PDB file of N, CA and C in Angstrom:
ATOM      1  N   UNK A   9       0.843  -1.222   0.011  1.00  0.00           N
ATOM      2  CA  UNK A   9      -0.001  -0.055   0.006  1.00  0.00           C
ATOM      3  C   UNK A   9       0.873   1.253  -0.032  1.00  0.00           C
ATOM      4  N   UNK A  10       0.556   2.297  -0.712  1.00  0.00           N
ATOM      5  CA  UNK A  10       1.304   3.462  -0.866  1.00  0.00           C
ATOM      6  C   UNK A  10       0.915   4.340   0.337  1.00  0.00           C
ATOM      7  N   UNK A  11       1.904   4.963   0.981  1.00  0.00           N
ATOM      8  CA  UNK A  11       1.635   5.910   2.038  1.00  0.00           C
ATOM      9  C   UNK A  11       1.582   7.335   1.440  1.00  0.00           C
ATOM     10  N   UNK A  12       0.423   7.837   1.318  1.00  0.00           N
ATOM     11  CA  UNK A  12       0.161   9.135   0.641  1.00  0.00           C
ATOM     12  C   UNK A  12       0.768  10.265   1.493  1.00  0.00           C
ATOM     13  N   UNK A  13       0.917  10.094   2.766  1.00  0.00           N
ATOM     14  CA  UNK A  13       1.536  11.186   3.600  1.00  0.00           C
ATOM     15  C   UNK A  13       2.942  11.581   3.112  1.00  0.00           C
ATOM     16  N   UNK A  14       3.673  10.572   2.628  1.00  0.00           N
ATOM     17  CA  UNK A  14       5.015  10.815   2.204  1.00  0.00           C
ATOM     18  C   UNK A  14       5.084  11.421   0.809  1.00  0.00           C
ATOM     19  N   UNK A  15       3.997  11.479   0.122  1.00  0.00           N
ATOM     20  CA  UNK A  15       3.958  12.052  -1.178  1.00  0.00           C
ATOM     21  C   UNK A  15       3.707  13.616  -1.119  1.00  0.00           C
ATOM     22  N   UNK A  16       3.226  14.017  -0.036  1.00  0.00           N
ATOM     23  CA  UNK A  16       2.907  15.507   0.104  1.00  0.00           C
ATOM     24  C   UNK A  16       4.147  16.250   0.649  1.00  0.00           C
ATOM     25  N   UNK A  17       4.531  17.193  -0.118  1.00  0.00           N
ATOM     26  CA  UNK A  17       5.810  17.994   0.281  1.00  0.00           C
ATOM     27  C   UNK A  17       5.384  19.154   1.052  1.00  0.00           C
ATOM     28  N   UNK A  18       6.202  19.592   2.050  1.00  0.00           N
ATOM     29  CA  UNK A  18       6.047  20.811   2.742  1.00  0.00           C
ATOM     30  C   UNK A  18       6.365  21.983   1.923  1.00  0.00           C
ATOM     31  N   UNK A  19       5.965  23.150   2.413  1.00  0.00           N
ATOM     32  CA  UNK A  19       6.319  24.391   1.701  1.00  0.00           C
ATOM     33  C   UNK A  19       7.864  24.554   1.534  1.00  0.00           C
ATOM     34  N   UNK A  20       8.568  24.398   2.695  1.00  0.00           N
ATOM     35  CA  UNK A  20      10.050  24.523   2.502  1.00  0.00           C
ATOM     36  C   UNK A  20      10.637  23.505   1.507  1.00  0.00           C
ATOM     37  N   UNK A  21      10.099  22.278   1.501  1.00  0.00           N
ATOM     38  CA  UNK A  21      10.611  21.245   0.555  1.00  0.00           C
ATOM     39  C   UNK A  21      10.294  21.701  -0.892  1.00  0.00           C
ATOM     40  N   UNK A  22       9.191  22.227  -1.114  1.00  0.00           N
ATOM     41  CA  UNK A  22       8.761  22.668  -2.507  1.00  0.00           C
ATOM     42  C   UNK A  22       9.677  23.808  -2.871  1.00  0.00           C
ATOM     43  N   UNK A  23       9.887  24.788  -2.034  1.00  0.00           N
ATOM     44  CA  UNK A  23      10.815  25.942  -2.365  1.00  0.00           C
ATOM     45  C   UNK A  23      12.245  25.475  -2.622  1.00  0.00           C
ATOM     46  N   UNK A  24      12.633  24.531  -1.837  1.00  0.00           N
ATOM     47  CA  UNK A  24      13.961  23.953  -1.999  1.00  0.00           C
ATOM     48  C   UNK A  24      14.159  23.205  -3.297  1.00  0.00           C
ATOM     49  N   UNK A  25      13.120  22.443  -3.656  1.00  0.00           N
ATOM     50  CA  UNK A  25      13.139  21.719  -4.936  1.00  0.00           C
ATOM     51  C   UNK A  25      13.141  22.713  -6.148  1.00  0.00           C
ATOM     52  N   UNK A  26      12.299  23.738  -6.096  1.00  0.00           N
ATOM     53  CA  UNK A  26      12.205  24.713  -7.141  1.00  0.00           C
ATOM     54  C   UNK A  26      13.618  25.402  -7.249  1.00  0.00           C
ATOM     55  N   UNK A  27      14.174  25.847  -6.203  1.00  0.00           N
ATOM     56  CA  UNK A  27      15.403  26.516  -6.165  1.00  0.00           C
ATOM     57  C   UNK A  27      16.505  25.616  -6.791  1.00  0.00           C
ATOM     58  N   UNK A  28      16.555  24.447  -6.304  1.00  0.00           N
ATOM     59  CA  UNK A  28      17.582  23.459  -6.797  1.00  0.00           C
ATOM     60  C   UNK A  28      17.429  23.259  -8.297  1.00  0.00           C
ATOM     61  N   UNK A  29      16.174  23.032  -8.779  1.00  0.00           N
ATOM     62  CA  UNK A  29      15.946  22.872 -10.173  1.00  0.00           C
ATOM     63  C   UNK A  29      16.430  24.090 -10.989  1.00  0.00           C
ATOM     64  N   UNK A  30      16.061  25.257 -10.515  1.00  0.00           N
ATOM     65  CA  UNK A  30      16.433  26.513 -11.199  1.00  0.00           C
ATOM     66  C   UNK A  30      17.988  26.604 -11.254  1.00  0.00           C
ATOM     67  N   UNK A  31      18.682  26.386 -10.158  1.00  0.00           N
ATOM     68  CA  UNK A  31      20.114  26.374 -10.170  1.00  0.00           C
ATOM     69  C   UNK A  31      20.782  25.472 -11.197  1.00  0.00           C
ATOM     70  N   UNK A  32      20.170  24.243 -11.318  1.00  0.00           N
ATOM     71  CA  UNK A  32      20.698  23.314 -12.275  1.00  0.00           C
ATOM     72  C   UNK A  32      20.489  23.892 -13.684  1.00  0.00           C
ATOM     73  N   UNK A  33      19.339  24.476 -13.955  1.00  0.00           N
ATOM     74  CA  UNK A  33      19.103  25.039 -15.360  1.00  0.00           C
ATOM     75  C   UNK A  33      20.071  26.151 -15.540  1.00  0.00           C
ATOM     76  N   UNK A  34      20.278  27.004 -14.530  1.00  0.00           N
ATOM     77  CA  UNK A  34      21.213  28.184 -14.737  1.00  0.00           C
ATOM     78  C   UNK A  34      22.632  27.644 -15.092  1.00  0.00           C
ATOM     79  N   UNK A  35      23.029  26.640 -14.394  1.00  0.00           N
ATOM     80  CA  UNK A  35      24.365  26.053 -14.636  1.00  0.00           C
ATOM     81  C   UNK A  35      24.481  25.379 -15.953  1.00  0.00           C
ATOM     82  N   UNK A  36      23.348  24.749 -16.426  1.00  0.00           N
ATOM     83  CA  UNK A  36      23.382  24.165 -17.794  1.00  0.00           C
ATOM     84  C   UNK A  36      23.575  25.256 -18.888  1.00  0.00           C
ATOM     85  N   UNK A  37      23.092  26.420 -18.580  1.00  0.00           N
ATOM     86  CA  UNK A  37      23.263  27.565 -19.450  1.00  0.00           C
ATOM     87  C   UNK A  37      24.540  28.263 -19.303  1.00  0.00           C
ATOM     88  N   UNK A  38      25.363  27.774 -18.385  1.00  0.00           N
ATOM     89  CA  UNK A  38      26.703  28.288 -18.125  1.00  0.00           C
ATOM     90  C   UNK A  38      26.672  29.801 -17.891  1.00  0.00           C
ATOM     91  N   UNK A  39      25.715  30.213 -17.062  1.00  0.00           N
ATOM     92  CA  UNK A  39      25.632  31.553 -16.700  1.00  0.00           C
ATOM     93  C   UNK A  39      25.736  31.742 -15.195  1.00  0.00           C
ATOM     94  N   UNK A  40      26.594  32.689 -14.781  1.00  0.00           N
ATOM     95  CA  UNK A  40      26.731  32.892 -13.345  1.00  0.00           C
ATOM     96  C   UNK A  40      25.621  33.681 -12.721  1.00  0.00           C
ATOM     97  N   UNK A  41      25.591  33.694 -11.406  1.00  0.00           N
ATOM     98  CA  UNK A  41      24.462  34.478 -10.800  1.00  0.00           C
ATOM     99  C   UNK A  41      24.686  35.925 -11.143  1.00  0.00           C
ATOM    100  N   UNK A  42      25.936  36.379 -11.098  1.00  0.00           N
ATOM    101  CA  UNK A  42      26.209  37.889 -11.416  1.00  0.00           C
ATOM    102  C   UNK A  42      25.760  38.219 -12.775  1.00  0.00           C
ATOM    103  N   UNK A  43      26.121  37.335 -13.736  1.00  0.00           N
ATOM    104  CA  UNK A  43      25.756  37.680 -15.192  1.00  0.00           C
ATOM    105  C   UNK A  43      24.168  37.502 -15.355  1.00  0.00           C
ATOM    106  N   UNK A  44      23.545  36.646 -14.639  1.00  0.00           N
ATOM    107  CA  UNK A  44      22.103  36.534 -14.658  1.00  0.00           C
ATOM    108  C   UNK A  44      21.437  37.809 -14.071  1.00  0.00           C
ATOM    109  N   UNK A  45      22.036  38.346 -13.033  1.00  0.00           N
ATOM    110  CA  UNK A  45      21.504  39.521 -12.418  1.00  0.00           C
ATOM    111  C   UNK A  45      21.624  40.697 -13.298  1.00  0.00           C
ATOM    112  N   UNK A  46      22.756  40.829 -14.047  1.00  0.00           N
ATOM    113  CA  UNK A  46      22.992  41.985 -15.013  1.00  0.00           C
ATOM    114  C   UNK A  46      21.905  41.772 -16.237  1.00  0.00           C
ATOM    115  N   UNK A  47      21.803  40.608 -16.695  1.00  0.00           N
ATOM    116  CA  UNK A  47      20.915  40.399 -17.904  1.00  0.00           C
ATOM    117  C   UNK A  47      19.442  40.494 -17.588  1.00  0.00           C
ATOM    118  N   UNK A  48      19.068  40.195 -16.368  1.00  0.00           N
ATOM    119  CA  UNK A  48      17.610  40.182 -15.993  1.00  0.00           C
ATOM    120  C   UNK A  48      17.134  41.417 -15.290  1.00  0.00           C
ATOM    121  N   UNK A  49      18.132  42.171 -14.697  1.00  0.00           N
ATOM    122  CA  UNK A  49      17.710  43.297 -13.891  1.00  0.00           C
ATOM    123  C   UNK A  49      17.320  43.003 -12.512  1.00  0.00           C
ATOM    124  N   UNK A  50      17.495  41.794 -12.082  1.00  0.00           N
ATOM    125  CA  UNK A  50      17.224  41.277 -10.833  1.00  0.00           C
ATOM    126  C   UNK A  50      18.479  41.337 -10.025  1.00  0.00           C
ATOM    127  N   UNK A  51      18.435  41.845  -8.810  1.00  0.00           N
ATOM    128  CA  UNK A  51      19.702  42.006  -8.039  1.00  0.00           C
ATOM    129  C   UNK A  51      20.373  40.624  -7.755  1.00  0.00           C
ATOM    130  N   UNK A  52      21.682  40.663  -7.690  1.00  0.00           N
ATOM    131  CA  UNK A  52      22.562  39.522  -7.373  1.00  0.00           C
ATOM    132  C   UNK A  52      22.033  38.943  -6.049  1.00  0.00           C
ATOM    133  N   UNK A  53      21.747  39.781  -5.120  1.00  0.00           N
ATOM    134  CA  UNK A  53      21.357  39.248  -3.787  1.00  0.00           C
ATOM    135  C   UNK A  53      20.086  38.485  -3.838  1.00  0.00           C
ATOM    136  N   UNK A  54      19.126  38.904  -4.700  1.00  0.00           N
ATOM    137  CA  UNK A  54      17.866  38.248  -4.840  1.00  0.00           C
ATOM    138  C   UNK A  54      18.042  36.909  -5.494  1.00  0.00           C
ATOM    139  N   UNK A  55      18.943  36.808  -6.410  1.00  0.00           N
ATOM    140  CA  UNK A  55      19.148  35.453  -7.120  1.00  0.00           C
ATOM    141  C   UNK A  55      19.822  34.519  -6.224  1.00  0.00           C
ATOM    142  N   UNK A  56      20.861  35.047  -5.459  1.00  0.00           N
ATOM    143  CA  UNK A  56      21.554  34.251  -4.542  1.00  0.00           C
ATOM    144  C   UNK A  56      20.616  33.748  -3.481  1.00  0.00           C
ATOM    145  N   UNK A  57      19.754  34.607  -2.898  1.00  0.00           N
ATOM    146  CA  UNK A  57      18.693  34.253  -1.831  1.00  0.00           C
ATOM    147  C   UNK A  57      17.808  33.177  -2.464  1.00  0.00           C
ATOM    148  N   UNK A  58      17.388  33.371  -3.651  1.00  0.00           N
ATOM    149  CA  UNK A  58      16.422  32.372  -4.278  1.00  0.00           C
ATOM    150  C   UNK A  58      17.088  31.035  -4.279  1.00  0.00           C
ATOM    151  N   UNK A  59      18.298  30.940  -4.777  1.00  0.00           N
ATOM    152  CA  UNK A  59      18.919  29.664  -4.903  1.00  0.00           C
ATOM    153  C   UNK A  59      19.231  29.018  -3.582  1.00  0.00           C
ATOM    154  N   UNK A  60      19.340  29.754  -2.603  1.00  0.00           N
ATOM    155  CA  UNK A  60      19.657  29.207  -1.169  1.00  0.00           C
ATOM    156  C   UNK A  60      18.410  28.921  -0.436  1.00  0.00           C
ATOM    157  N   UNK A  61      17.383  29.768  -0.590  1.00  0.00           N
ATOM    158  CA  UNK A  61      16.165  29.539   0.201  1.00  0.00           C
ATOM    159  C   UNK A  61      14.856  29.296  -0.584  1.00  0.00           C
ATOM    160  N   UNK A  62      14.763  29.590  -1.820  1.00  0.00           N
ATOM    161  CA  UNK A  62      13.633  29.455  -2.609  1.00  0.00           C
ATOM    162  C   UNK A  62      12.752  30.745  -2.566  1.00  0.00           C
ATOM    163  N   UNK A  63      13.177  31.701  -1.872  1.00  0.00           N
ATOM    164  CA  UNK A  63      12.393  32.950  -1.609  1.00  0.00           C
ATOM    165  C   UNK A  63      12.709  33.953  -2.846  1.00  0.00           C
ATOM    166  N   UNK A  64      11.647  34.323  -3.579  1.00  0.00           N
ATOM    167  CA  UNK A  64      11.815  35.351  -4.621  1.00  0.00           C
ATOM    168  C   UNK A  64      10.394  35.863  -4.976  1.00  0.00           C
ATOM    169  N   UNK A  65      10.328  37.068  -5.410  1.00  0.00           N
ATOM    170  CA  UNK A  65       9.007  37.542  -5.864  1.00  0.00           C
ATOM    171  C   UNK A  65       8.634  36.861  -7.205  1.00  0.00           C
ATOM    172  N   UNK A  66       7.315  36.851  -7.456  1.00  0.00           N
ATOM    173  CA  UNK A  66       6.937  36.338  -8.759  1.00  0.00           C
ATOM    174  C   UNK A  66       7.492  37.172  -9.942  1.00  0.00           C
ATOM    175  N   UNK A  67       7.510  38.451  -9.791  1.00  0.00           N
ATOM    176  CA  UNK A  67       8.051  39.238 -10.876  1.00  0.00           C
ATOM    177  C   UNK A  67       9.452  38.913 -11.224  1.00  0.00           C
ATOM    178  N   UNK A  68      10.272  38.846 -10.133  1.00  0.00           N
ATOM    179  CA  UNK A  68      11.706  38.486 -10.323  1.00  0.00           C
ATOM    180  C   UNK A  68      11.936  37.081 -10.861  1.00  0.00           C
ATOM    181  N   UNK A  69      11.077  36.177 -10.400  1.00  0.00           N
ATOM    182  CA  UNK A  69      11.137  34.776 -10.964  1.00  0.00           C
ATOM    183  C   UNK A  69      10.856  34.822 -12.448  1.00  0.00           C
ATOM    184  N   UNK A  70       9.916  35.540 -12.856  1.00  0.00           N
ATOM    185  CA  UNK A  70       9.604  35.632 -14.254  1.00  0.00           C
ATOM    186  C   UNK A  70      10.815  36.262 -15.068  1.00  0.00           C
ATOM    187  N   UNK A  71      11.394  37.246 -14.542  1.00  0.00           N
ATOM    188  CA  UNK A  71      12.533  37.886 -15.203  1.00  0.00           C
ATOM    189  C   UNK A  71      13.676  36.980 -15.400  1.00  0.00           C
ATOM    190  N   UNK A  72      14.049  36.213 -14.299  1.00  0.00           N
ATOM    191  CA  UNK A  72      15.207  35.351 -14.492  1.00  0.00           C
ATOM    192  C   UNK A  72      14.855  34.085 -15.336  1.00  0.00           C
ATOM    193  N   UNK A  73      13.604  33.665 -15.260  1.00  0.00           N
ATOM    194  CA  UNK A  73      13.156  32.536 -16.076  1.00  0.00           C
ATOM    195  C   UNK A  73      13.262  32.885 -17.597  1.00  0.00           C
ATOM    196  N   UNK A  74      12.929  34.101 -17.892  1.00  0.00           N
ATOM    197  CA  UNK A  74      12.915  34.528 -19.304  1.00  0.00           C
ATOM    198  C   UNK A  74      14.373  34.530 -19.820  1.00  0.00           C
ATOM    199  N   UNK A  75      15.347  34.877 -19.042  1.00  0.00           N
ATOM    200  CA  UNK A  75      16.747  34.843 -19.536  1.00  0.00           C
ATOM    201  C   UNK A  75      17.143  33.415 -19.819  1.00  0.00           C
ATOM    202  N   UNK A  76      16.676  32.465 -19.127  1.00  0.00           N
ATOM    203  CA  UNK A  76      17.044  31.099 -19.258  1.00  0.00           C
ATOM    204  C   UNK A  76      16.076  30.353 -20.203  1.00  0.00           C
ATOM    205  N   UNK A  77      15.167  31.049 -20.843  1.00  0.00           N
ATOM    206  CA  UNK A  77      14.171  30.452 -21.708  1.00  0.00           C
ATOM    207  C   UNK A  77      13.270  29.399 -20.998  1.00  0.00           C
ATOM    208  N   UNK A  78      12.826  29.721 -19.764  1.00  0.00           N
ATOM    209  CA  UNK A  78      12.075  28.842 -18.943  1.00  0.00           C
ATOM    210  C   UNK A  78      10.623  29.261 -18.821  1.00  0.00           C
ATOM    211  N   UNK A  79      10.132  30.189 -19.741  1.00  0.00           N
ATOM    212  CA  UNK A  79       8.807  30.666 -19.582  1.00  0.00           C
ATOM    213  C   UNK A  79       7.808  29.523 -19.667  1.00  0.00           C
ATOM    214  N   UNK A  80       7.994  28.563 -20.518  1.00  0.00           N
ATOM    215  CA  UNK A  80       7.098  27.455 -20.646  1.00  0.00           C
ATOM    216  C   UNK A  80       6.958  26.653 -19.387  1.00  0.00           C
ATOM    217  N   UNK A  81       8.081  26.590 -18.605  1.00  0.00           N
ATOM    218  CA  UNK A  81       7.939  25.913 -17.284  1.00  0.00           C
ATOM    219  C   UNK A  81       7.008  26.616 -16.367  1.00  0.00           C
ATOM    220  N   UNK A  82       7.113  28.028 -16.350  1.00  0.00           N
ATOM    221  CA  UNK A  82       6.261  28.761 -15.518  1.00  0.00           C
ATOM    222  C   UNK A  82       4.779  28.751 -15.948  1.00  0.00           C
ATOM    223  N   UNK A  83       4.610  28.855 -17.305  1.00  0.00           N
ATOM    224  CA  UNK A  83       3.244  28.772 -17.865  1.00  0.00           C
ATOM    225  C   UNK A  83       2.512  27.443 -17.630  1.00  0.00           C
ATOM    226  N   UNK A  84       3.290  26.398 -17.333  1.00  0.00           N
ATOM    227  CA  UNK A  84       2.690  25.111 -17.176  1.00  0.00           C
ATOM    228  C   UNK A  84       2.210  24.833 -15.743  1.00  0.00           C
ATOM    229  N   UNK A  85       2.594  25.800 -14.821  1.00  0.00           N
ATOM    230  CA  UNK A  85       2.108  25.665 -13.422  1.00  0.00           C
ATOM    231  C   UNK A  85       0.554  25.761 -13.437  1.00  0.00           C
ATOM    232  N   UNK A  86      -0.010  24.941 -12.585  1.00  0.00           N
ATOM    233  CA  UNK A  86      -1.429  24.914 -12.359  1.00  0.00           C
ATOM    234  C   UNK A  86      -2.268  24.703 -13.628  1.00  0.00           C
ATOM    235  N   UNK A  87      -1.644  24.100 -14.648  1.00  0.00           N
ATOM    236  CA  UNK A  87      -2.354  23.883 -15.887  1.00  0.00           C
ATOM    237  C   UNK A  87      -3.067  22.618 -16.002  1.00  0.00           C
ATOM    238  N   UNK A  88      -2.889  21.674 -15.075  1.00  0.00           N
ATOM    239  CA  UNK A  88      -3.476  20.358 -15.128  1.00  0.00           C
ATOM    240  C   UNK A  88      -4.885  20.462 -14.560  1.00  0.00           C
ATOM    241  N   UNK A  89      -5.870  20.093 -15.378  1.00  0.00           N
ATOM    242  CA  UNK A  89      -7.301  20.157 -14.908  1.00  0.00           C
ATOM    243  C   UNK A  89      -7.518  19.186 -13.761  1.00  0.00           C
ATOM    244  N   UNK A  90      -8.468  19.608 -12.928  1.00  0.00           N
ATOM    245  CA  UNK A  90      -8.889  18.620 -11.805  1.00  0.00           C
ATOM    246  C   UNK A  90     -10.143  17.905 -12.194  1.00  0.00           C
ATOM    247  N   UNK A  91     -10.136  16.583 -11.960  1.00  0.00           N
ATOM    248  CA  UNK A  91     -11.287  15.785 -12.181  1.00  0.00           C
ATOM    249  C   UNK A  91     -11.687  15.077 -10.948  1.00  0.00           C
ATOM    250  N   UNK A  92     -12.968  15.036 -10.671  1.00  0.00           N
ATOM    251  CA  UNK A  92     -13.403  14.340  -9.438  1.00  0.00           C
ATOM    252  C   UNK A  92     -13.509  12.833  -9.737  1.00  0.00           C
ATOM    253  N   UNK A  93     -13.775  12.448 -10.949  1.00  0.00           N
ATOM    254  CA  UNK A  93     -13.846  11.084 -11.244  1.00  0.00           C
ATOM    255  C   UNK A  93     -13.503  10.738 -12.669  1.00  0.00           C
ATOM    256  N   UNK A  94     -13.436   9.541 -13.051  1.00  0.00           N
ATOM    257  CA  UNK A  94     -13.030   9.170 -14.400  1.00  0.00           C
ATOM    258  C   UNK A  94     -14.007   9.594 -15.425  1.00  0.00           C
ATOM    259  N   UNK A  95     -15.282   9.633 -15.115  1.00  0.00           N
ATOM    260  CA  UNK A  95     -16.379  10.149 -16.034  1.00  0.00           C
ATOM    261  C   UNK A  95     -16.052  11.541 -16.432  1.00  0.00           C
ATOM    262  N   UNK A  96     -15.750  12.392 -15.442  1.00  0.00           N
ATOM    263  CA  UNK A  96     -15.386  13.795 -15.749  1.00  0.00           C
ATOM    264  C   UNK A  96     -14.203  13.965 -16.685  1.00  0.00           C
ATOM    265  N   UNK A  97     -13.254  13.086 -16.492  1.00  0.00           N
ATOM    266  CA  UNK A  97     -12.053  13.129 -17.279  1.00  0.00           C
ATOM    267  C   UNK A  97     -12.343  12.715 -18.752  1.00  0.00           C
ATOM    268  N   UNK A  98     -13.240  11.904 -18.833  1.00  0.00           N
ATOM    269  CA  UNK A  98     -13.607  11.339 -20.294  1.00  0.00           C
ATOM    270  C   UNK A  98     -14.500  12.290 -21.049  1.00  0.00           C
ATOM    271  N   UNK A  99     -15.054  13.218 -20.489  1.00  0.00           N
ATOM    272  CA  UNK A  99     -16.011  14.194 -21.128  1.00  0.00           C
ATOM    273  C   UNK A  99     -15.287  15.086 -22.055  1.00  0.00           C
TER     274      UNK A  99
END
């Protein structure tokens, strides 16, 4: 039997995972935090804090995501429809 309690992440875990994923994408693009700050107009401190804590404003997240061509990732948030049952899904 699957323990569903272990599938639910806490807010800090979600923020950590988002920050870790973003940092990986930034490094794949071979761009430093400082260079990202210059290109995006988001302060170096904000980028550093985001990668360490997951804390960032939505506006700044959009700005840095655009530099790394990650807009599609942001636009896919909350895009999955909710279905109460299989019949609703098949409609």
